[in-house]
Structure formats: C-alpha cells, structure tokens
Tab-separated table of C-alpha atoms and ligand atoms in Angstrom:
chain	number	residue	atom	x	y	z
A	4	UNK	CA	107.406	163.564	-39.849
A	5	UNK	CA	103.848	164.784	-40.419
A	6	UNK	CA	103.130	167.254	-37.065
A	7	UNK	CA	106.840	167.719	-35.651
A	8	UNK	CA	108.892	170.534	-35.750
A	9	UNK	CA	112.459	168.428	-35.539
A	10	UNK	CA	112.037	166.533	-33.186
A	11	UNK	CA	109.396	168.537	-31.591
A	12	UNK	CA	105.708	168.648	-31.473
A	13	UNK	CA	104.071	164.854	-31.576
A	14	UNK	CA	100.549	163.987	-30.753
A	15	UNK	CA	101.288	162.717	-26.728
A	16	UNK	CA	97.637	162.142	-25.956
A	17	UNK	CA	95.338	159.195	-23.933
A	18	UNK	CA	94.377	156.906	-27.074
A	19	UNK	CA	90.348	158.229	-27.018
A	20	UNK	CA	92.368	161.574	-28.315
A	21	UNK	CA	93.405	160.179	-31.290
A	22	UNK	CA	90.930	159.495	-33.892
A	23	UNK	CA	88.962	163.199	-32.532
A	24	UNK	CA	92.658	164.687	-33.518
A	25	UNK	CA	92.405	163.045	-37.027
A	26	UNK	CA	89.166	164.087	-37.472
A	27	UNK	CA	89.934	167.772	-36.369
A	28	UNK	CA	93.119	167.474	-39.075
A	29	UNK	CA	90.913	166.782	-41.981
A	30	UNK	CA	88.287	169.297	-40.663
A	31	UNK	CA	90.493	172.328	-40.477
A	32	UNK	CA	92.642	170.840	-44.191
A	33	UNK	CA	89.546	171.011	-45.806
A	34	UNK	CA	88.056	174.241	-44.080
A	35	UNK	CA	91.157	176.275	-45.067
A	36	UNK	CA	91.193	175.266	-49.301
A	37	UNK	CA	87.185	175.786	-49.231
A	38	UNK	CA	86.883	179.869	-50.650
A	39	UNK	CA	83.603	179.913	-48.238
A	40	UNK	CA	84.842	179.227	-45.006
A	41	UNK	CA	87.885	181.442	-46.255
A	42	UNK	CA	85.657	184.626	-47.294
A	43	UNK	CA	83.690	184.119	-44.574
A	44	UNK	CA	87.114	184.535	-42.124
A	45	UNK	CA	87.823	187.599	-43.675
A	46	UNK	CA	84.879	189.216	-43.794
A	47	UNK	CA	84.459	188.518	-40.020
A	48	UNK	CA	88.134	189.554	-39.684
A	49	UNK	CA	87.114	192.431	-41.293
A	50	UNK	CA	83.598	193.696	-39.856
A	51	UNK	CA	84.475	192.021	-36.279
A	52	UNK	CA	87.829	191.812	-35.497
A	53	UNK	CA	88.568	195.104	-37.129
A	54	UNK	CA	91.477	193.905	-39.556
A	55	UNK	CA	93.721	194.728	-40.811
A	56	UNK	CA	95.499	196.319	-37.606
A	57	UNK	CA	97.870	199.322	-38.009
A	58	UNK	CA	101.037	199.371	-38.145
A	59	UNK	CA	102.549	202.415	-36.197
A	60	UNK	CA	105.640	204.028	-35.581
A	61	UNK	CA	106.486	205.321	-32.225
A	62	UNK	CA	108.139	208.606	-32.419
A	63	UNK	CA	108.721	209.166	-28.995
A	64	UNK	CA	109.759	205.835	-28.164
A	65	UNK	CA	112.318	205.912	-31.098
A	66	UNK	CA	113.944	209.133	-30.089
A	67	UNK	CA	114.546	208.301	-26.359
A	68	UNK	CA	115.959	205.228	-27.260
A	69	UNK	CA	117.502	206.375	-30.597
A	70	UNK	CA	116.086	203.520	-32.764
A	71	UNK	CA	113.169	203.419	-35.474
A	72	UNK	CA	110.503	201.534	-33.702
A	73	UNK	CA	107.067	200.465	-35.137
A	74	UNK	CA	104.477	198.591	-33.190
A	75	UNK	CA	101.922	196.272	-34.824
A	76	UNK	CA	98.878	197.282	-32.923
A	77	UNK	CA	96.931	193.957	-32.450
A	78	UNK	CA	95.884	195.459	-28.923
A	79	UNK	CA	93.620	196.745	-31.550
A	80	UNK	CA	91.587	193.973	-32.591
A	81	UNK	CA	87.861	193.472	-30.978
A	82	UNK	CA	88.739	192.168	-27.479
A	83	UNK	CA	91.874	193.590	-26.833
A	84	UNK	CA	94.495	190.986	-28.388
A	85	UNK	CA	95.288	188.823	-30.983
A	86	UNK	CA	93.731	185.705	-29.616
A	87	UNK	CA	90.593	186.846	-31.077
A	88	UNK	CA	92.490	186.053	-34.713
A	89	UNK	CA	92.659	182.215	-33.414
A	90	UNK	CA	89.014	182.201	-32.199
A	91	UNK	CA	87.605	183.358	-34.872
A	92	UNK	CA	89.071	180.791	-37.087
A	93	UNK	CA	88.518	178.106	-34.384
A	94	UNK	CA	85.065	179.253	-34.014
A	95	UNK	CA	84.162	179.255	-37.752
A	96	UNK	CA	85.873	175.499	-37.714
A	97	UNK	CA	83.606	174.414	-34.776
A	98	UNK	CA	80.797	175.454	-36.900
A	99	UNK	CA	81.337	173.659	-40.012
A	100	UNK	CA	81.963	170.375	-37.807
A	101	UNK	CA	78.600	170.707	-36.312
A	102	UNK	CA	79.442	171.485	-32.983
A	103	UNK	CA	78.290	173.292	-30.788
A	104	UNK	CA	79.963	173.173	-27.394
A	105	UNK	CA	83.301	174.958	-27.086
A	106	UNK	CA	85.587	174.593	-24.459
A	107	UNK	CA	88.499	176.817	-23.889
A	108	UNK	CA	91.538	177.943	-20.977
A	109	UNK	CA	92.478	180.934	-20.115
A	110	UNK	CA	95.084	182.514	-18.500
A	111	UNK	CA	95.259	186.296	-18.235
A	112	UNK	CA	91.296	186.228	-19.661
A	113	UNK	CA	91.716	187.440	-22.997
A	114	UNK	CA	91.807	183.958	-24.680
A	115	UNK	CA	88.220	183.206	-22.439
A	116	UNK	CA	87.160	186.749	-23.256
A	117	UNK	CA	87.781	186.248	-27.339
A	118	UNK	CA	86.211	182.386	-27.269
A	119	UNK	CA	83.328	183.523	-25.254
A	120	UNK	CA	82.566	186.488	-27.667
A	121	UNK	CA	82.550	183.935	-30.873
A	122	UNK	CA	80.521	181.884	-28.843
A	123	UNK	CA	77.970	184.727	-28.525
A	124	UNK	CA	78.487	185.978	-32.526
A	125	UNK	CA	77.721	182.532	-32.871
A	126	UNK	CA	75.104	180.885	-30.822
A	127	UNK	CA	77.551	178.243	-29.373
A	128	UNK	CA	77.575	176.939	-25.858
A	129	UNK	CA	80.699	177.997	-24.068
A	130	UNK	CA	82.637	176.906	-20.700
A	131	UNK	CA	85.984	178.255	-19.801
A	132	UNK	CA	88.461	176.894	-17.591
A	133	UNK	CA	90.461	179.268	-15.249
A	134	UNK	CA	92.537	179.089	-12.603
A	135	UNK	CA	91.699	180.167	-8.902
A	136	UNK	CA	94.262	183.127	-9.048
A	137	UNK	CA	93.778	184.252	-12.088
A	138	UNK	CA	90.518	184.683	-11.588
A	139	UNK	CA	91.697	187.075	-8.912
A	140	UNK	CA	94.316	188.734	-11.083
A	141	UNK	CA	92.054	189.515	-13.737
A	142	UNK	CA	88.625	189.909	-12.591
A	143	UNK	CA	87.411	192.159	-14.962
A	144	UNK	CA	87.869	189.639	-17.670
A	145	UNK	CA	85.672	187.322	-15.666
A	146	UNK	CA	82.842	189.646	-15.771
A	147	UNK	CA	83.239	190.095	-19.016
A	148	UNK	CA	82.857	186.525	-20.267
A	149	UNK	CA	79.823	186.153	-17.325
A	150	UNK	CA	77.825	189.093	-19.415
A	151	UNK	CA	78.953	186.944	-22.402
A	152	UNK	CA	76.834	183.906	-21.569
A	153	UNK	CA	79.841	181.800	-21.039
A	154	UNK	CA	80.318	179.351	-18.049
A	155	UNK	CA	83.224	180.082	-16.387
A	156	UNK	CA	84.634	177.151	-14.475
A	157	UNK	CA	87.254	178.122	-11.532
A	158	UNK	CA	90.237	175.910	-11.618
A	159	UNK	CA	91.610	174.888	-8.207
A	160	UNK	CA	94.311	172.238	-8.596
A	161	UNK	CA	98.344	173.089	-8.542
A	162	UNK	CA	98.947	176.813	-8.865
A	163	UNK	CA	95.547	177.615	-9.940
A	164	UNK	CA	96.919	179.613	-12.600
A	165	UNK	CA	97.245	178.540	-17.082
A	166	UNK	CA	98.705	175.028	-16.749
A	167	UNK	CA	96.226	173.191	-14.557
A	168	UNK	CA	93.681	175.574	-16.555
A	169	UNK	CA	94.400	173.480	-19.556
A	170	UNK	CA	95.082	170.407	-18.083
A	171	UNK	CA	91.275	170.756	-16.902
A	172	UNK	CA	90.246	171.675	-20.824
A	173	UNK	CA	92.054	168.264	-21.818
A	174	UNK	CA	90.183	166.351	-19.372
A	175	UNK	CA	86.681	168.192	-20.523
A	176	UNK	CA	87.395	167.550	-24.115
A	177	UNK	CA	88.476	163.728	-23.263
A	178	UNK	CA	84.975	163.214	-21.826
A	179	UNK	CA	82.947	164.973	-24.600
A	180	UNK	CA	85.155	165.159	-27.293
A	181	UNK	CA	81.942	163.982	-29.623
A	182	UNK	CA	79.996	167.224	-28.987
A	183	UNK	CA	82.532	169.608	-28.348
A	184	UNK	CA	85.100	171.092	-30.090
A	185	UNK	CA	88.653	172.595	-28.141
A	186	UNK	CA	89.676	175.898	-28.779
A	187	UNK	CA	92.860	175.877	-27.995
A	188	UNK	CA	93.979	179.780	-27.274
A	189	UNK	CA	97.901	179.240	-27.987
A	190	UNK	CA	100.400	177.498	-30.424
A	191	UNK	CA	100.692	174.657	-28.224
A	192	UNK	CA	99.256	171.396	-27.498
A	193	UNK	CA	99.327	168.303	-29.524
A	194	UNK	CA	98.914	167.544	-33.574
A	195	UNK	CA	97.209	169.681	-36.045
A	196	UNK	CA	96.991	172.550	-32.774
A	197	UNK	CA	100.123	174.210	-33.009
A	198	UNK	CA	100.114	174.288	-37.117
A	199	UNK	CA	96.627	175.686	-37.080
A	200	UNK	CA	96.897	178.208	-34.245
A	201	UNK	CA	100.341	179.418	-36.259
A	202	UNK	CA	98.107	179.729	-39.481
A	203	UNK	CA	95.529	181.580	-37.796
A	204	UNK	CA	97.860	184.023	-36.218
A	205	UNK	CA	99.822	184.600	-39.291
A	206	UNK	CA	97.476	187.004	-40.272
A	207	UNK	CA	99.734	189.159	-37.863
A	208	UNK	CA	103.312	189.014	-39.913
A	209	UNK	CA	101.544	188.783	-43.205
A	210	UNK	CA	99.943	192.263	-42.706
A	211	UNK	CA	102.622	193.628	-40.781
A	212	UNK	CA	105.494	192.313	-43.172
A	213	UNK	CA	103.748	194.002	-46.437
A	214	UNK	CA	102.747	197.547	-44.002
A	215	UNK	CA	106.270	197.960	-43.036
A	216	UNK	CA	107.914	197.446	-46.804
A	217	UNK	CA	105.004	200.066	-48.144
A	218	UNK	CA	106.068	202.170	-44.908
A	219	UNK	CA	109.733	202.035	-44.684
A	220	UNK	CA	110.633	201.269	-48.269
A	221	UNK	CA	112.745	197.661	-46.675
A	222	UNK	CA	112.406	194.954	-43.639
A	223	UNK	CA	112.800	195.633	-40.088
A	224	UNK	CA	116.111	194.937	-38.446
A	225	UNK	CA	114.860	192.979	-35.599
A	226	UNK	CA	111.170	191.560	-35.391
A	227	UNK	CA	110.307	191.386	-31.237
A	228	UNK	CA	107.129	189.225	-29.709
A	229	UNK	CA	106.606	188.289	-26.271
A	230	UNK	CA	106.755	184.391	-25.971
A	231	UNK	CA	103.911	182.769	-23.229
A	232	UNK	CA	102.745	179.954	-25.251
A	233	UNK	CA	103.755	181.500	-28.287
A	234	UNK	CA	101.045	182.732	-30.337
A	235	UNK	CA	101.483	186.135	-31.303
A	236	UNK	CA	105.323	185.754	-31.966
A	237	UNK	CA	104.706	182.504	-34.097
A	238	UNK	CA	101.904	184.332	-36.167
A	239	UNK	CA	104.310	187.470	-36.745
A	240	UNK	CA	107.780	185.283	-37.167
A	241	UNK	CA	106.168	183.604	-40.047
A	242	UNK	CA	106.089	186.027	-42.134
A	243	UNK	CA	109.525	186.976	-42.052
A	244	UNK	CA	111.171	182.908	-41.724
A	245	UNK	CA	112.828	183.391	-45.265
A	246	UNK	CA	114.092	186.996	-44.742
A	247	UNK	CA	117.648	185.457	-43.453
A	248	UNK	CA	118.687	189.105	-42.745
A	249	UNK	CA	115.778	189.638	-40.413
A	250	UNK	CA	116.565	188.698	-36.600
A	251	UNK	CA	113.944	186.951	-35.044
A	252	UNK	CA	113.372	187.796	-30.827
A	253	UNK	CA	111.230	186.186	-28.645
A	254	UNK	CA	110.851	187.312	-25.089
A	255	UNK	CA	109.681	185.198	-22.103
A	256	UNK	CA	108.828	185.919	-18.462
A	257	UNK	CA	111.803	186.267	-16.399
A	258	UNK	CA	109.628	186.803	-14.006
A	259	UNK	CA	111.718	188.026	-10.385
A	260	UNK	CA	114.867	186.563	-11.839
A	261	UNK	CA	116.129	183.796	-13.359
A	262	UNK	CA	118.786	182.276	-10.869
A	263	UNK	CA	116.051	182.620	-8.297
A	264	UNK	CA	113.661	180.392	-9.715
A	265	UNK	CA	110.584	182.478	-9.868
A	266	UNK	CA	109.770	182.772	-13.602
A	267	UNK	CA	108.385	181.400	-16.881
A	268	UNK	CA	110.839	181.285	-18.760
A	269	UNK	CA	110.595	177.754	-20.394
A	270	UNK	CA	113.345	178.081	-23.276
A	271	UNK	CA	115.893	180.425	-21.058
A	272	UNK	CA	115.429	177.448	-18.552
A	273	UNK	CA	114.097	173.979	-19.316
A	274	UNK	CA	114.964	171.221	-21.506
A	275	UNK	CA	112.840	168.802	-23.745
A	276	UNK	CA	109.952	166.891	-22.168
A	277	UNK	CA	105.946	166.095	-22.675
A	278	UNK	CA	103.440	168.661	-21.787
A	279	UNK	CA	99.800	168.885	-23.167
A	280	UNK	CA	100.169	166.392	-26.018
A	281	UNK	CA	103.224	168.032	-27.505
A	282	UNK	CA	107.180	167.975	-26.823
A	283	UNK	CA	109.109	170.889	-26.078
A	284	UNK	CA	110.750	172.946	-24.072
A	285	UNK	CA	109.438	172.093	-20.534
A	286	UNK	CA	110.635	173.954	-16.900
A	287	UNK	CA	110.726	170.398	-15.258
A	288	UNK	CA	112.774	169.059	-12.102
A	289	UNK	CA	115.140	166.525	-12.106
A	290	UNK	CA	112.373	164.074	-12.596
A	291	UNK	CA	110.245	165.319	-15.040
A	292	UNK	CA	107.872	167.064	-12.417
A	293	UNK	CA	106.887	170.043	-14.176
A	294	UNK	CA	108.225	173.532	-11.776
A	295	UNK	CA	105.827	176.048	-10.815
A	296	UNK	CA	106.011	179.557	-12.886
A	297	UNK	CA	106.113	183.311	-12.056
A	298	UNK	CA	105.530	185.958	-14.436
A	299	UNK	CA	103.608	189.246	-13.313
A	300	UNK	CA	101.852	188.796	-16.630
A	301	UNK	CA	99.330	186.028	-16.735
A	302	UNK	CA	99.437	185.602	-20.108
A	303	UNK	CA	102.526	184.957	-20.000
A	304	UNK	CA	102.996	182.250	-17.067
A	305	UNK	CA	103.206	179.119	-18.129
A	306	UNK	CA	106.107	176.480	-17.495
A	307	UNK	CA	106.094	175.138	-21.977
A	308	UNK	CA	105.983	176.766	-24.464
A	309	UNK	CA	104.984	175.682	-28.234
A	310	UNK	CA	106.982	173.295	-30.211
A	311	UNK	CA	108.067	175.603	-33.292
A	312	UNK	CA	109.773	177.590	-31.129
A	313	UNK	CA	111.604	174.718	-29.664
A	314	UNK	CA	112.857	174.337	-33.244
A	315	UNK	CA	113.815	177.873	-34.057
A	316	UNK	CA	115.558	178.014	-31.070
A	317	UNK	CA	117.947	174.756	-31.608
A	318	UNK	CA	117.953	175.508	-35.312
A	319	UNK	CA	119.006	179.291	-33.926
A	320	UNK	CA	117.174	181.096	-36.544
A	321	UNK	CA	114.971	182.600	-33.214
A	322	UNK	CA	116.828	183.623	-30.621
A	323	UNK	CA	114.891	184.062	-26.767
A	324	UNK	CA	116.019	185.726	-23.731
A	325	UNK	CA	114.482	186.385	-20.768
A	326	UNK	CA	112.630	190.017	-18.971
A	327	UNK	CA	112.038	190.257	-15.663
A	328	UNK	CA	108.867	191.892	-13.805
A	329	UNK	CA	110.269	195.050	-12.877
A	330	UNK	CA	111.295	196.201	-16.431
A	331	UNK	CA	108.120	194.906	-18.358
A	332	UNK	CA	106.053	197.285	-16.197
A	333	UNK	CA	108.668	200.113	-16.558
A	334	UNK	CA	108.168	199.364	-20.422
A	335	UNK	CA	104.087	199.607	-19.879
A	336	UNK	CA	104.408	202.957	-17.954
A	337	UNK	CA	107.196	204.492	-20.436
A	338	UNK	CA	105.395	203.513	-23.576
A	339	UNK	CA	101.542	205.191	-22.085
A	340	UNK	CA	103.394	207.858	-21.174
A	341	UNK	CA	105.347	208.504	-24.650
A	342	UNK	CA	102.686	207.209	-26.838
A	343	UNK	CA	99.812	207.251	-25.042
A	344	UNK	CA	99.109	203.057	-25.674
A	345	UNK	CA	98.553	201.240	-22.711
A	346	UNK	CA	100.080	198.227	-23.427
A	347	UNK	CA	99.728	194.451	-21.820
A	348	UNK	CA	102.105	193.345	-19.556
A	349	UNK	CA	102.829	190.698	-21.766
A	350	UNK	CA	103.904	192.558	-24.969
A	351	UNK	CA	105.805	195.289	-22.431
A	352	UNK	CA	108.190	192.434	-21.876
A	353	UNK	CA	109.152	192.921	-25.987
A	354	UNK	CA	108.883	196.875	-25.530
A	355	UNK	CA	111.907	196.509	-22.954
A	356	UNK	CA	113.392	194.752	-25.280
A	357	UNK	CA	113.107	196.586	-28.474
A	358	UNK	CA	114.080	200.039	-25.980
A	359	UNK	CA	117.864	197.771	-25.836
A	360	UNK	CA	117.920	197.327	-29.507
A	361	UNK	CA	119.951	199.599	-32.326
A	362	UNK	CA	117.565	200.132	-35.699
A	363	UNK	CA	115.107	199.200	-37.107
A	364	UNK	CA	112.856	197.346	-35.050
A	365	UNK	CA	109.219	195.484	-35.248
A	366	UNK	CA	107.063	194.782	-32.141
A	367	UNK	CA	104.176	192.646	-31.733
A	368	UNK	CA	102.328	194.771	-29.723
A	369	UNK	CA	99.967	191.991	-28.810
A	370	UNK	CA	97.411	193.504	-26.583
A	371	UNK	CA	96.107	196.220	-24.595
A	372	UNK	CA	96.969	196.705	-21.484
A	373	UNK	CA	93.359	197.777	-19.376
A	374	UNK	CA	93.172	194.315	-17.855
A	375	UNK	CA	96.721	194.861	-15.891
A	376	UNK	CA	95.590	197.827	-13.912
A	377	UNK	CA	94.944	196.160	-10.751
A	378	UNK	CA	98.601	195.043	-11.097
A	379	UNK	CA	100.038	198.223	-11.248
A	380	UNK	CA	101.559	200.290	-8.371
A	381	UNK	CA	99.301	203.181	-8.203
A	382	UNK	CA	101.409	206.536	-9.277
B	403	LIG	C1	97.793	185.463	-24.080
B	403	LIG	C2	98.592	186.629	-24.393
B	403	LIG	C3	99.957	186.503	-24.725
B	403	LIG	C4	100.715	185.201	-24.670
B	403	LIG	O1	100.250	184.219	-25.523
B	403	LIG	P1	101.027	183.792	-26.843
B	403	LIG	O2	100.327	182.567	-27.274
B	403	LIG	O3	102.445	183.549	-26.445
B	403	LIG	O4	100.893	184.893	-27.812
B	403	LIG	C5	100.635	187.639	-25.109
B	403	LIG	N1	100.035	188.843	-25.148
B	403	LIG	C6	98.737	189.002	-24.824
B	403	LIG	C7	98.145	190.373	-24.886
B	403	LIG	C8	97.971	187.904	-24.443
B	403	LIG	O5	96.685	188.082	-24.122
C-alpha cells in the first residue's frame, strides 16, 4: 500500500492535510527525476554542506576495544549534523513550490539550526518551534538560529521538549499550509515525509557504503546509528538493506533505565499506535496516552519513532536495543579523549555500542558534540 511500511506508516492527518500532502507527493516525485533540481542538490551538497563526509577509522578506539571501527563523520557537514542533508533537499523543494515560509521543530537545535541556515542561503521566511526546556538545554543553538534571522517560537505545552514541539509545527502548517511549506527534520510523520526524509539522508550509507569497500577491500560487520526519530540510521541502513550479511543496529535512549520508566526508548518499549500522522512504535499507557520521555540527549527524546523502523524491527532485519545516560556520555568523553572528536550525545549512544561489538564495525557518527557541553559534568 502506497506510503506504509507493513503495516506501518499511513497518512493519520485532520482532512485540510490531505490534498497539501498530495500536492507535496507530486512536488518532491517530480523534483527528484528533474537533473536541475538534482545538480543543483549536489552542488549545494558540495560547496555548502561540505560532501562528501569522511569516512574514518578510529585507531585508538579499535585497539582498546579490540575491534576495527570506522566512523562516518557527518558531525562534519555545515552545521554540525546530518539534518542539514534533509534541509537542504527540503529547502530546495520549498523553492520550486513557490514558497516561501518554512516552518520547522526542533529538538536538541540542530534540525532549527540547519532549516534556519537554508532559510538564510535562501531568502525564505523561517519560524521554529521549540520546546521550553530545550531551549534551556541547548541555548547556544538558540542564538544561533536568532543571528540567523529565524523566529524562534518557545513551546510551552506537555514536557516542553520535541513532541509538543512538533505537535505545534502540525498545527502551524494546518493553518497556513497554502504559503508554507513543513520541513520536517526526521523520518517521521505522515505520507510522502518519512520516504523523502529517508531519500535525503541516504546520501549518508551511499557514500559511506562505497568509502568503506574502497577502504577495507569488503562490508562492515555491523552498521551502528543512534535511533531518535530515525534519520541518520534510516539514511545509512539503506544502503546496506540488501547486504543480508550486514547486521543492522539501531540504538535508542535508555535514558536512566528502562524498568524505571525514564527513557525514550520507543521500540525497546512501546507498541503500535498513531503519532504525528504516521503509525508506529509509540511509548503509550494503557490508553493510548502517549508517556513522557527521558534521554540526556535531546535529539534523541522523543516517545515514536519513524515507521521503517517499525518494519525492520518486526521483519528483524534491524535489530534495536536500548543505552542508558551514563554510558553515552562515558562514550562522548572516551572517544574526545582517544580521537580527539567530540561527539553528540546522541551518536555516543552508538559509540557505546560499537565499544561492545567484535569486528568490523560502521558508526553513524551523526553529529558533533559542542552543543552538549553544558550537559557535561565538568572534569
Ligand atoms: C537530531 C539528531 C539525532 C536524532 O535524529 P534522527 O532523526 O534519529 O537521526 C541524532 N544525532 C544528532 C547529532 C542529531 O542532531
């Protein structure tokens, strides 16, 4: 069925939603088989973005743990993360379908922080929605998209934090949806969203999949991503969906512990309902109320998660487990101190991960780590 993964996915949205979602479907279907709007990504992912990303192995790390590990450095990219590979394409789309207002969410900033610097490249009118605390947690980011020219508008319902961000983004979009176009910053949300933000992010496996053959001479082992709404691991998974030997990890917020409740961790922990147009794996209550999240990473905190992974996890050809605070930010201090990459909270929930792991292993290294420092213990 056209925009499900299984039984996944869907288009779960007021009616006014619906023909704006057909129109954005034929938009970005025709954008994507036009060789201008195509040249015109790469060059920008080129000359911008700074693309194609290294791919590096980390000695240090390897030999403590006594694996091969290679990171994909999309902390790298202009901005700081790989969200900027989703704007960018987003951005190029809103363009073409003459408009000019974008709206975005944000969680941990860097989503704002990439829309609000396409918005800039490109002359567009830009309001982001954020909640209350993470606004605290990352204020740096919030400066940042301020110098930017971008609105930002502080989000106070619920838990103030990515969820009621984008719940305010729907209701924006709902009420302007003729002007404005919704730049969705993960592989969520409802029909074409999750296809396109997976085709935009591909980018990631598709470079990282061809460096590592020319590097290593065969495939990784194990391919590791961090999982909030599950961009980065989506766009590097891709590329390796047909390489049946290749083992497939995704890594979500355990936050302070699973059996306690405190966490993010939406496939670990939920079951199937409706979030933000789309069904999938939801951290929900006994009747439907969706739970309040944890995760020391705000990138990361968010009680869905996007509806491929739903499938790849009940089709197990992903698997997902769970990382708790304490050992993603023992991950981010080992791997500045070995390597000397500062690393985002998020992705150092994959680096614990890939530190556990025999072989060869691949890890998204999604983004850097500066915006985290006022999370850190001081040493
Ligand atoms: C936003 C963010 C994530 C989580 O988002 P996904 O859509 O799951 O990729 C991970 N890492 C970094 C650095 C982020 O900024």
């Amino acid at each position: 069925m056209k925009g499900r993964f299984g039984i996944y996915g869907g288009q779960y949205v007021p009616e006014t939603l619906m023909s704006p979602l057909a129109e954005l479907e034929s938009a970005w279907a025709e954008a994507r088989a036009d060789p201008d709007y195509v040249a015109e990504m790469e060059r920008h992912r080129r000359d911008f973005i700074g693309r194609p990303t290294p791919l590096y192995f980390a000695e240090r790390l390897s030999e403590l743990h006594g694996n091969r590990i290679h990171l994909k450095r999309e902390d790298l990219c202009h901005t700081g993360a790989h969200k900027v590979n989703n704007a960018l394409g987003q951005a190029l789309l809103a363009v073409r379908m003459g408009k000019r207002r974008v709206i975005a969410e944000t969680g941990a900033g860097q989503h704002g922080v990439a829309v609000a610097t396409l918005s800039a490249r490109f002359g567009l009118d830009c309001t982001v929605y954020m909640g209350r605390e993470d606004m605290r947690r990352q204020a740096v980011n919030v400066q940042r998209m301020g110098l930017l020219g971008a609105e930002v508008r502080e989000v106070t319902a619920g838990t103030m934090t990515l969820k009621d961000a984008t719940s305010e983004a729907i209701r924006d979009w709902v009420t302007n949806v003729r002007t404005t176009h919704y730049i969705i910053g993960s592989a969520v949300g409802p029909h074409p969203y999750p296809e396109m933000v997976r085709d935009l992010q591909r980018v990631i496996g598709d470079e990282a999949r061809a460096q590592y053959l020319a590097a290593e001479g065969r495939l990784p082992e194990v391919v590791v991503a961090c999982v909030g709404g599950g961009s980065n691991a989506i766009g590097i998974f891709t590329a390796f969906l047909g390489d049946e030997d290749v083992r497939l990890l995704g890594v979500e917020a355990g936050g302070s512990g699973i059996a306690g409740g405190r966490h993010a961790a939406s496939l670990a922990a939920g079951r199937p309902g409706v979030l933000h147009g789309a069904l999938s794996y939801l951290l929900q209550d006994a009747d439907g109320q969706v739970l309040p999240t944890h995760s020391v990473s705000a990138g990361l905190d968010y009680p869905g998660v996007g509806p491929e992974h739903s499938f790849l996890r009940d089709a197990e050809r992903a698997e997902y487990l769970p990382v708790e605070d304490a050992d993603a930010v023992a991950a981010l201090r080992l791997c500045t101190k070995l390597e000397g990459i500062l690393p985002a909270l998020e992705p150092a929930h994959a680096l614990h991960v890939a530190g556990t792991l025999p072989g060869r292993v691949l890890v998204c290294l999604s983004g850097r780590g500066d915006k985290d420092l006022d999370n850190l213990a001081p040493d």
